[in-house]
Coordinates of C-alpha atoms and ligand atoms in Angstrom, one line a residue:
M1 CA 54.6 58.2 -30.9
N2 CA 52.2 55.5 -31.3
L3 CA 50.6 56.2 -34.8
K4 CA 47.2 54.7 -33.7
D5 CA 47.8 57.7 -30.6
K6 CA 48.1 60.0 -33.3
Y7 CA 46.0 59.4 -36.2
E8 CA 42.2 58.6 -36.4
L9 CA 40.4 56.4 -38.9
V10 CA 37.4 57.6 -41.0
I11 CA 35.4 55.3 -42.3
G12 CA 32.4 55.3 -44.7
L13 CA 30.8 51.7 -45.6
E14 CA 28.8 51.2 -49.5
V15 CA 27.3 47.8 -49.0
H16 CA 25.4 45.9 -52.1
A17 CA 22.9 43.4 -50.9
Q18 CA 21.4 41.6 -54.1
L19 CA 17.8 41.2 -53.6
R20 CA 16.1 37.9 -53.5
T21 CA 13.2 38.8 -55.7
E22 CA 12.1 36.2 -58.3
A23 CA 12.9 38.0 -61.2
K24 CA 15.5 40.5 -62.2
A25 CA 15.4 44.1 -61.8
F26 CA 14.3 45.1 -65.2
A27 CA 14.3 41.7 -67.2
P28 CA 11.5 38.9 -67.2
E29 CA 14.6 35.9 -66.0
V30 CA 15.2 34.6 -63.1
N31 CA 17.4 35.6 -60.3
S32 CA 19.4 33.0 -59.3
Y33 CA 22.7 32.0 -58.0
G34 CA 24.5 29.1 -58.6
D35 CA 22.8 27.9 -62.2
L36 CA 24.6 27.1 -65.1
P37 CA 26.7 30.4 -66.2
N38 CA 24.4 32.3 -68.9
T39 CA 21.3 30.4 -68.8
N40 CA 18.9 32.8 -67.2
I41 CA 19.4 35.9 -70.0
S42 CA 16.8 37.3 -72.0
V43 CA 17.2 39.9 -74.8
V44 CA 16.9 42.5 -72.4
T45 CA 20.2 41.5 -70.4
L46 CA 22.0 41.1 -73.4
A47 CA 20.7 44.3 -75.0
H48 CA 19.4 43.2 -78.1
P49 CA 18.6 46.6 -80.3
G50 CA 14.9 47.7 -79.4
V51 CA 14.9 46.0 -76.5
L52 CA 13.0 47.9 -73.4
P53 CA 13.6 47.0 -69.7
R54 CA 10.7 47.0 -67.2
A55 CA 10.9 48.1 -63.8
N56 CA 10.0 45.1 -61.2
K57 CA 8.1 47.0 -58.2
K58 CA 9.0 44.1 -55.7
T59 CA 12.5 45.4 -55.7
F60 CA 10.6 48.8 -54.3
D61 CA 8.7 46.5 -51.7
Y62 CA 12.1 44.8 -50.6
A63 CA 13.7 48.1 -50.6
I64 CA 11.0 50.3 -48.7
R65 CA 11.1 46.9 -46.1
M66 CA 14.7 47.6 -45.6
G67 CA 14.0 51.2 -45.6
L68 CA 11.3 51.3 -43.1
A69 CA 13.8 49.1 -40.9
L70 CA 16.6 51.2 -41.4
G71 CA 14.4 54.6 -39.6
S72 CA 15.2 56.1 -43.3
N73 CA 12.9 58.1 -45.0
I74 CA 11.0 56.6 -48.3
T75 CA 11.5 58.8 -51.3
R76 CA 7.9 59.3 -52.9
E77 CA 8.9 60.0 -56.5
T78 CA 11.7 58.2 -57.7
F79 CA 13.0 58.0 -61.5
F80 CA 16.3 55.6 -62.7
A81 CA 19.1 57.4 -64.2
R82 CA 22.2 55.4 -66.6
K83 CA 25.4 55.1 -65.3
N84 CA 27.5 55.0 -68.1
Y85 CA 31.0 52.8 -68.3
F86 CA 32.3 50.2 -70.7
Y87 CA 33.0 46.9 -69.3
P88 CA 32.5 43.4 -70.6
D89 CA 30.2 42.4 -67.8
L90 CA 27.6 45.2 -68.5
P91 CA 26.1 44.6 -72.0
K92 CA 24.3 47.7 -72.1
G93 CA 27.4 50.0 -71.2
Y94 CA 25.3 51.5 -68.7
Q95 CA 24.0 50.3 -65.6
I96 CA 20.1 51.4 -64.4
T97 CA 20.3 53.0 -60.8
Q98 CA 19.0 55.6 -58.8
D99 CA 20.9 58.7 -58.9
K100 CA 19.1 61.8 -57.8
T101 CA 16.2 59.9 -56.1
P102 CA 17.5 57.2 -54.2
I103 CA 14.6 55.0 -52.6
C104 CA 15.8 56.2 -49.4
T105 CA 17.5 58.8 -47.5
G106 CA 18.8 59.0 -43.8
G107 CA 17.8 56.4 -41.1
G108 CA 20.6 54.7 -39.6
V109 CA 22.1 51.1 -37.9
L110 CA 22.6 50.9 -34.0
I111 CA 25.8 48.9 -33.9
Q112 CA 27.4 47.3 -30.6
V113 CA 31.0 46.9 -30.6
K114 CA 31.8 43.8 -28.5
E115 CA 35.5 44.3 -28.2
E116 CA 34.7 47.5 -26.1
N117 CA 31.9 46.3 -23.6
N118 CA 29.0 46.3 -26.2
R119 CA 29.5 50.2 -26.4
E120 CA 26.7 51.4 -28.3
K121 CA 26.9 53.7 -31.9
Y122 CA 24.2 55.0 -34.0
I123 CA 25.8 55.1 -37.8
N124 CA 23.9 57.5 -39.7
L125 CA 22.9 56.2 -43.4
T126 CA 23.1 58.8 -46.5
R127 CA 21.3 57.2 -48.7
M128 CA 19.9 53.9 -50.1
H129 CA 19.3 53.2 -53.7
L130 CA 18.3 50.2 -56.2
E131 CA 20.1 49.8 -59.0
E132 CA 21.2 45.9 -61.0
D133 CA 24.4 44.2 -60.7
A134 CA 26.5 43.4 -63.5
G135 CA 28.0 40.1 -64.9
K136 CA 30.8 38.4 -63.7
S137 CA 34.4 38.0 -65.8
M138 CA 36.0 34.8 -64.6
H139 CA 39.8 34.1 -65.1
I140 CA 40.6 30.8 -64.7
D141 CA 44.2 30.2 -63.8
G142 CA 46.6 28.7 -66.3
E143 CA 44.3 30.1 -69.5
E144 CA 44.7 33.0 -71.2
E145 CA 40.7 33.7 -72.2
S146 CA 38.5 35.1 -69.8
Y147 CA 34.8 34.1 -69.6
I148 CA 31.9 36.0 -68.9
D149 CA 28.5 35.1 -67.3
L150 CA 25.9 36.9 -67.3
N151 CA 23.2 35.5 -64.9
R152 CA 24.1 38.1 -62.7
A153 CA 24.0 40.9 -65.1
G154 CA 20.6 42.9 -64.0
V155 CA 20.1 41.3 -60.6
P156 CA 18.4 43.3 -58.5
L157 CA 20.4 44.9 -55.6
I158 CA 20.0 47.7 -53.0
E159 CA 23.3 50.0 -52.2
I160 CA 23.2 51.3 -48.6
V161 CA 25.8 54.1 -48.1
S162 CA 27.0 55.1 -44.4
E163 CA 27.8 58.7 -43.4
P164 CA 31.6 58.6 -42.6
E165 CA 31.3 58.5 -38.8
I166 CA 32.7 54.9 -38.5
R167 CA 35.8 55.5 -36.6
N168 CA 38.0 52.2 -36.6
A169 CA 37.5 48.8 -37.9
E170 CA 35.6 46.9 -35.2
E171 CA 33.0 49.5 -35.7
A172 CA 33.0 48.7 -39.4
Y173 CA 32.7 44.8 -38.5
W174 CA 29.4 45.4 -36.3
Y175 CA 27.8 47.7 -38.4
L176 CA 28.4 45.2 -41.7
Y177 CA 27.1 42.5 -39.0
E178 CA 24.1 44.5 -38.3
I179 CA 23.3 45.0 -41.6
R180 CA 23.6 41.5 -42.7
K181 CA 21.5 40.3 -39.6
L182 CA 18.6 42.7 -40.9
V183 CA 18.5 41.7 -44.2
R184 CA 18.4 38.1 -43.1
Y185 CA 15.5 38.9 -40.4
L186 CA 13.0 41.3 -43.5
D187 CA 14.2 38.2 -45.7
V188 CA 15.3 41.0 -48.8
C189 CA 18.8 39.2 -49.3
D190 CA 20.3 36.0 -47.4
G191 CA 23.2 37.9 -46.8
N192 CA 25.6 35.6 -48.0
M193 CA 29.2 37.1 -48.3
E194 CA 30.7 33.9 -49.8
E195 CA 28.5 33.5 -52.9
G196 CA 28.7 37.3 -53.5
S197 CA 25.4 38.3 -52.4
L198 CA 26.2 40.6 -49.6
R199 CA 29.1 42.6 -50.9
C200 CA 31.0 46.2 -49.7
D201 CA 33.2 48.6 -50.7
V202 CA 35.2 50.3 -48.0
N203 CA 36.1 54.1 -47.8
V204 CA 39.3 54.7 -45.7
S205 CA 40.8 57.8 -45.1
V206 CA 43.2 59.1 -42.0
R207 CA 43.8 62.3 -40.2
L208 CA 45.4 63.8 -37.1
K209 CA 43.2 63.4 -33.9
G210 CA 41.0 66.5 -33.5
A211 CA 41.7 67.6 -36.9
E212 CA 38.1 68.5 -38.8
K213 CA 39.0 68.4 -41.9
Y214 CA 38.8 64.6 -43.5
G215 CA 41.7 63.5 -45.6
T216 CA 41.7 61.8 -49.2
R217 CA 39.9 59.0 -48.9
V218 CA 40.6 55.5 -50.4
E219 CA 37.7 52.9 -51.9
V220 CA 38.6 49.6 -51.4
K221 CA 36.4 47.8 -53.3
N222 CA 34.4 44.6 -53.0
I223 CA 35.6 43.1 -50.1
N224 CA 33.9 39.5 -49.4
S225 CA 34.0 38.6 -46.0
F226 CA 34.0 40.2 -42.5
T227 CA 37.5 39.5 -41.4
N228 CA 38.7 41.3 -44.8
V229 CA 36.9 44.4 -44.2
K230 CA 39.0 44.7 -40.8
R231 CA 42.2 43.3 -42.3
A232 CA 41.9 46.1 -45.4
I233 CA 41.2 48.8 -42.6
E234 CA 43.7 48.0 -40.8
H235 CA 46.3 47.9 -43.8
E236 CA 45.1 51.0 -45.0
F237 CA 45.9 52.7 -42.0
E238 CA 49.0 51.6 -41.9
R239 CA 50.0 52.3 -45.5
Q240 CA 48.0 55.9 -45.2
T241 CA 50.2 57.3 -42.1
A242 CA 53.3 55.7 -43.1
L243 CA 52.7 58.1 -46.3
I244 CA 51.7 60.9 -44.5
E245 CA 54.4 60.3 -41.7
E246 CA 57.0 60.6 -45.1
G247 CA 55.5 63.7 -46.3
K248 CA 53.9 62.3 -49.4
T249 CA 50.6 62.9 -50.5
F250 CA 48.4 60.0 -52.5
P251 CA 45.4 60.4 -54.6
Q252 CA 41.8 59.4 -54.4
E253 CA 41.5 56.1 -55.8
T254 CA 39.9 52.8 -55.9
R255 CA 41.8 49.5 -54.5
M256 CA 41.6 46.4 -54.2
F257 CA 42.2 43.9 -51.4
D258 CA 44.6 40.8 -51.9
A259 CA 43.3 38.0 -49.0
T260 CA 46.7 36.6 -49.5
T261 CA 49.0 39.2 -48.8
G262 CA 46.6 41.1 -46.6
K263 CA 47.6 44.5 -48.9
T264 CA 45.4 46.7 -51.0
Y265 CA 46.4 47.4 -54.6
S266 CA 45.4 50.2 -56.7
L267 CA 42.7 49.8 -59.2
R268 CA 42.0 53.0 -60.8
T269 CA 42.1 56.2 -59.7
K270 CA 39.1 57.8 -59.4
E271 CA 36.7 58.4 -61.9
S272 CA 35.2 61.9 -61.6
L273 CA 31.6 62.0 -61.3
N274 CA 31.2 63.1 -64.7
D275 CA 33.1 60.3 -66.0
Y276 CA 29.6 58.4 -65.6
R277 CA 27.5 60.9 -67.8
Y278 CA 24.5 60.2 -65.2
F279 CA 21.2 61.1 -67.0
P280 CA 17.7 60.3 -66.4
E281 CA 16.8 56.5 -67.8
P282 CA 14.5 57.5 -70.9
D283 CA 13.1 53.9 -71.1
L284 CA 11.6 53.7 -67.8
T285 CA 8.7 55.9 -66.1
P286 CA 9.0 57.1 -62.9
V287 CA 8.0 55.3 -59.9
V288 CA 5.6 57.0 -57.7
V289 CA 5.3 55.5 -54.0
D290 CA 2.5 56.2 -52.5
E291 CA 0.9 56.2 -48.5
A292 CA -0.7 53.1 -49.3
W293 CA 2.1 51.1 -50.6
I294 CA 4.0 52.2 -47.4
E295 CA 1.6 51.1 -45.1
R296 CA 1.3 47.7 -47.0
I297 CA 4.7 47.0 -46.6
K298 CA 4.5 48.1 -43.0
A299 CA 1.7 46.2 -42.3
Q300 CA 3.9 42.5 -43.3
M301 CA 7.0 43.8 -41.0
P302 CA 8.0 40.9 -39.3
A303 CA 10.1 41.5 -35.8
L304 CA 13.3 43.0 -36.1
P305 CA 16.4 41.6 -34.3
R306 CA 16.5 44.6 -32.1
E307 CA 13.0 44.8 -30.7
L308 CA 13.2 41.2 -30.1
Y309 CA 16.1 41.7 -28.0
D310 CA 14.8 44.4 -26.2
K311 CA 12.0 42.0 -25.3
F312 CA 14.3 39.2 -24.3
T313 CA 16.2 41.4 -21.9
K314 CA 13.5 43.3 -20.6
Q315 CA 10.2 41.3 -20.6
Y316 CA 12.2 38.1 -20.0
G317 CA 15.1 39.8 -18.0
L318 CA 17.7 37.1 -20.4
S319 CA 21.2 38.4 -19.7
D320 CA 22.6 40.9 -23.0
Y321 CA 24.6 37.7 -24.0
D322 CA 22.2 35.9 -24.3
A323 CA 19.5 38.0 -26.0
S324 CA 22.2 38.7 -28.6
Q325 CA 23.0 35.1 -28.9
L326 CA 19.7 34.2 -29.2
T327 CA 18.8 37.0 -32.0
D328 CA 21.9 36.5 -33.9
D329 CA 19.8 34.2 -35.9
K330 CA 16.3 35.0 -37.0
A331 CA 15.3 31.1 -36.9
M332 CA 17.0 30.4 -33.5
A333 CA 15.0 33.7 -32.1
L334 CA 12.1 32.5 -33.4
Y335 CA 12.0 29.1 -32.3
F336 CA 13.2 30.5 -28.9
E337 CA 9.7 32.7 -29.2
D338 CA 8.0 29.8 -29.8
A339 CA 8.8 27.8 -27.3
C340 CA 8.5 30.5 -24.5
K341 CA 5.0 30.3 -25.7
E342 CA 4.7 26.8 -23.8
T343 CA 6.5 28.2 -20.3
K344 CA 7.1 30.9 -18.5
N345 CA 10.6 29.5 -17.7
Q346 CA 12.4 31.6 -20.6
K347 CA 16.0 31.5 -19.3
G348 CA 15.3 27.9 -18.9
V349 CA 14.7 27.7 -22.8
A350 CA 17.6 29.8 -23.0
N351 CA 20.3 27.6 -21.2
W352 CA 18.9 24.9 -23.1
L353 CA 19.2 26.5 -26.5
L354 CA 22.4 27.8 -26.3
G355 CA 24.1 24.8 -24.2
A356 CA 22.8 21.2 -25.4
V357 CA 20.9 22.0 -28.3
R358 CA 23.5 24.5 -30.1
A359 CA 26.6 21.9 -28.9
Y360 CA 24.0 19.2 -31.0
L361 CA 23.6 21.2 -33.7
N362 CA 27.2 22.7 -34.1
E363 CA 28.6 18.8 -33.9
L364 CA 26.3 18.3 -36.8
T365 CA 26.9 21.1 -38.4
M366 CA 23.3 22.2 -38.6
D367 CA 21.1 24.7 -39.1
I368 CA 18.1 25.6 -35.9
S369 CA 15.9 25.2 -38.9
E370 CA 16.7 21.7 -39.2
F371 CA 16.4 20.7 -35.8
E372 CA 13.5 18.0 -35.2
V373 CA 12.7 18.8 -31.7
P374 CA 9.8 21.0 -31.9
A375 CA 10.2 24.0 -29.8
S376 CA 7.0 23.2 -27.5
H377 CA 8.7 19.8 -26.8
L378 CA 11.8 21.2 -25.8
A379 CA 9.4 24.0 -23.5
G380 CA 8.0 20.8 -22.4
L381 CA 11.2 19.4 -21.0
V382 CA 12.0 22.8 -18.9
N383 CA 8.6 22.3 -17.6
L384 CA 9.3 18.7 -16.3
I385 CA 12.2 20.1 -14.9
D386 CA 10.5 22.8 -13.1
E387 CA 7.9 20.8 -11.8
G388 CA 10.7 18.6 -10.0
K389 CA 9.5 15.4 -12.1
I390 CA 13.0 15.0 -13.2
N391 CA 16.1 16.7 -12.6
N392 CA 18.8 18.1 -14.5
N393 CA 20.7 15.2 -14.9
I394 CA 18.0 13.4 -15.8
G395 CA 16.5 15.9 -18.0
K396 CA 20.0 15.4 -20.3
Q397 CA 19.5 11.6 -20.6
V398 CA 15.8 12.9 -21.7
F399 CA 17.1 15.1 -24.2
A400 CA 19.0 12.7 -25.5
K401 CA 16.1 10.3 -26.1
M402 CA 14.0 13.4 -27.5
L403 CA 16.9 13.5 -30.2
E404 CA 16.2 10.2 -31.2
N405 CA 12.5 10.6 -31.3
P406 CA 11.5 13.9 -31.9
K407 CA 7.6 12.9 -32.0
K408 CA 7.9 12.4 -28.3
T409 CA 7.3 15.0 -25.7
A410 CA 9.4 15.2 -23.1
L411 CA 6.9 13.7 -20.5
E412 CA 5.6 10.9 -22.9
I413 CA 10.1 9.7 -23.0
A414 CA 10.5 10.2 -19.0
Q415 CA 7.6 8.1 -18.6
E416 CA 8.6 5.4 -20.9
E417 CA 12.2 5.5 -19.6
N418 CA 10.6 5.2 -16.4
L419 CA 12.8 8.1 -15.6
V420 CA 9.9 10.2 -13.6
V421 CA 10.3 11.0 -10.2
E422 CA 7.5 9.7 -8.2
S423 CA 6.3 13.0 -8.0
N424 CA 4.3 12.1 -4.5
S425 CA 6.3 13.1 -2.0
D426 CA 5.1 10.3 -0.2
E427 CA 7.1 7.6 -2.0
L428 CA 10.1 9.5 -1.6
L429 CA 9.7 10.0 2.0
E430 CA 9.4 6.2 2.6
L431 CA 12.4 5.8 0.5
I432 CA 14.0 8.0 2.7
K433 CA 13.1 6.5 6.0
S434 CA 13.7 3.4 4.7
V435 CA 17.5 4.6 3.9
L436 CA 17.8 5.7 7.2
A437 CA 16.9 2.6 8.9
K438 CA 20.0 1.0 6.9
Y439 CA 22.3 3.5 9.0
P440 CA 20.9 3.8 12.7
D441 CA 24.7 4.4 13.6
K442 CA 25.4 7.0 11.2
V443 CA 22.0 9.1 12.1
T444 CA 22.7 9.2 15.8
E445 CA 26.5 10.8 14.5
Y446 CA 24.6 13.2 12.6
K447 CA 22.6 14.4 15.5
N448 CA 25.4 14.5 17.1
G449 CA 26.9 17.0 15.1
K450 CA 28.7 15.2 12.4
K451 CA 26.8 17.2 9.9
G452 CA 28.8 16.0 7.0
L453 CA 27.0 12.9 6.9
Q454 CA 24.1 14.4 5.1
G455 CA 26.0 13.8 1.5
L456 CA 26.4 9.8 2.3
F457 CA 22.4 10.1 3.0
V458 CA 22.0 11.9 -0.2
G459 CA 24.3 9.9 -1.9
E460 CA 22.1 6.5 -1.0
I461 CA 18.9 8.0 -1.7
M462 CA 19.8 8.8 -5.4
K463 CA 21.3 5.4 -5.4
A464 CA 18.0 3.7 -4.6
T465 CA 15.9 6.4 -6.8
G466 CA 18.5 5.5 -9.7
G467 CA 19.5 9.2 -9.7
K468 CA 15.7 10.4 -10.3
A469 CA 15.3 12.0 -7.0
D470 CA 14.5 15.7 -7.5
P471 CA 17.7 16.9 -5.2
K472 CA 15.9 19.9 -3.6
L473 CA 13.0 17.9 -2.7
T474 CA 15.0 14.9 -1.4
N475 CA 17.1 17.6 0.9
Q476 CA 14.0 19.1 2.2
L477 CA 12.4 15.4 3.2
L478 CA 15.6 14.4 4.6
M479 CA 16.2 17.5 6.5
E480 CA 12.8 17.3 8.1
E481 CA 13.7 13.7 8.7
L482 CA 16.6 14.4 10.5
A483 CA 15.3 17.1 12.7
K484 CA 12.6 14.4 14.1
Ligands
LIG1 P1 31.1 56.8 -54.5 O1 30.1 57.0 -55.7 O2 32.4 58.1 -54.8 O3 31.7 55.8 -54.0 P2 29.2 57.4 -52.5 O4 28.9 58.8 -52.2 O5 28.5 56.2 -53.1 O6 30.9 58.0 -53.4 O7 30.2 56.9 -51.3 C1 31.0 57.4 -50.7 C2 31.4 56.7 -49.4 O8 32.5 57.1 -48.9 C3 30.3 57.1 -48.2 O9 30.1 55.6 -47.3 C4 30.8 58.2 -47.2 O10 30.5 58.1 -46.3 C5 32.5 57.6 -47.5 N1 33.6 58.7 -47.3 C6 33.2 59.9 -47.8 N2 34.3 60.7 -47.3 C7 35.3 60.0 -46.8 C8 36.4 60.2 -46.3 N3 36.9 61.3 -46.4 N4 36.7 59.3 -45.4 C9 36.1 57.9 -45.6 N5 35.1 57.9 -46.1 C10 34.6 58.5 -46.2
LIG2 MG1 31.0 53.8 -54.5

């Protein structure tokens, strides 16, 4: 029997997101990635004797914004705790975190599993709490010493903990995907997994299908890419089910994922909670979040990806695919929205954006935020085609020129390049008449039933206009003319 038919995965994710505040969580120095090691460190971060932490209230703004977007409850009275452990990257010997009073509880994430025809599933959240990041130990190949960079120590984090409701690697992938999209939309975190600003611990267990009791979980720490999340889960499924099939048991433990081998290895058996000796942080006062604070954050909420997706599908009538593609990236969605202010043809804008514009950006590995053609000009191009002033093929030429001259409107370019179809149908009619006059025999043949000749006439008219004629109008006038 296939093990996938026999066993079921149970997965819960803990996602850490570094907040993009200017200062650190409890210390005054800047929160900045990629600076020279150990340049953003103060005595507070270094835990010199007698120093006191001070809570950066901006971290609450960010966490509340995220909590509201996730539909979570915002905790009104919070206090910090110390989570004690000894590790070189933690000068204080403890991490300041929220233990008993996480800033948010509940809420959830709606995911779409693309591999399963966009099946939707709501993943409930247990909690989200604020805490500080640790420094970074570096081990350089071939060197005996290890190095430490404490720039990251004290950088604010939110940790988002899901309920163990995720059931396979794909769901875990799309869950993480939605979280990354959301932190980017809300501007709370840059979502950059390669730089470690978004990281994820994956808790995995397996159980017999239909069983109610959860199996022993393993926590795979600090996975830093979407593919590795999937690989780690798939590997754990195989490892755990193989052990169970052999009648073996295994401990609850923390493991690491090795991207080279695609396997996990044991780091430590899970500390019992007591080992952390959580206790309230005596150096920080409780933080009370009142109604006014929440209202202020609500008032600043940007549009959420899901809201835009609904608007694009329901109000603009875009396909699910187009709407997903456009809302994947905040800058793309906002560009699209901007363009839609200038045209009624939203589908037309979507086609240009997901076609020619995206191809151009991909080729130059550029982001839409670097795209120089203003949204209103792209909308202008769509309108020009809709009004029949240029046809689609000419549109492509105009678009190419717009890339060279982003300051000019589509109409200006079309006029300068003499690409506008004589919009008055009289001129086109004259042209059609003169083409037909050149082929009296063919016209007779056509009238005697050789309808295939229509293609020849259209081709000749196009040639005569240099390809500028609007095919619809051309066909219409041609048919009228031939019917005479
Ligand atoms: P810890 O601090 O021990 O990591 P947390 O409460 O922060 O504990 O996180 C526990 C995570 O593990 C949650 O995401 C939860 O959904 C998940 N989880 C709990 N039990 C199981 C299980 N049996 N199998 C898989 N995941 C689990
Ligand atoms: Mg954990």
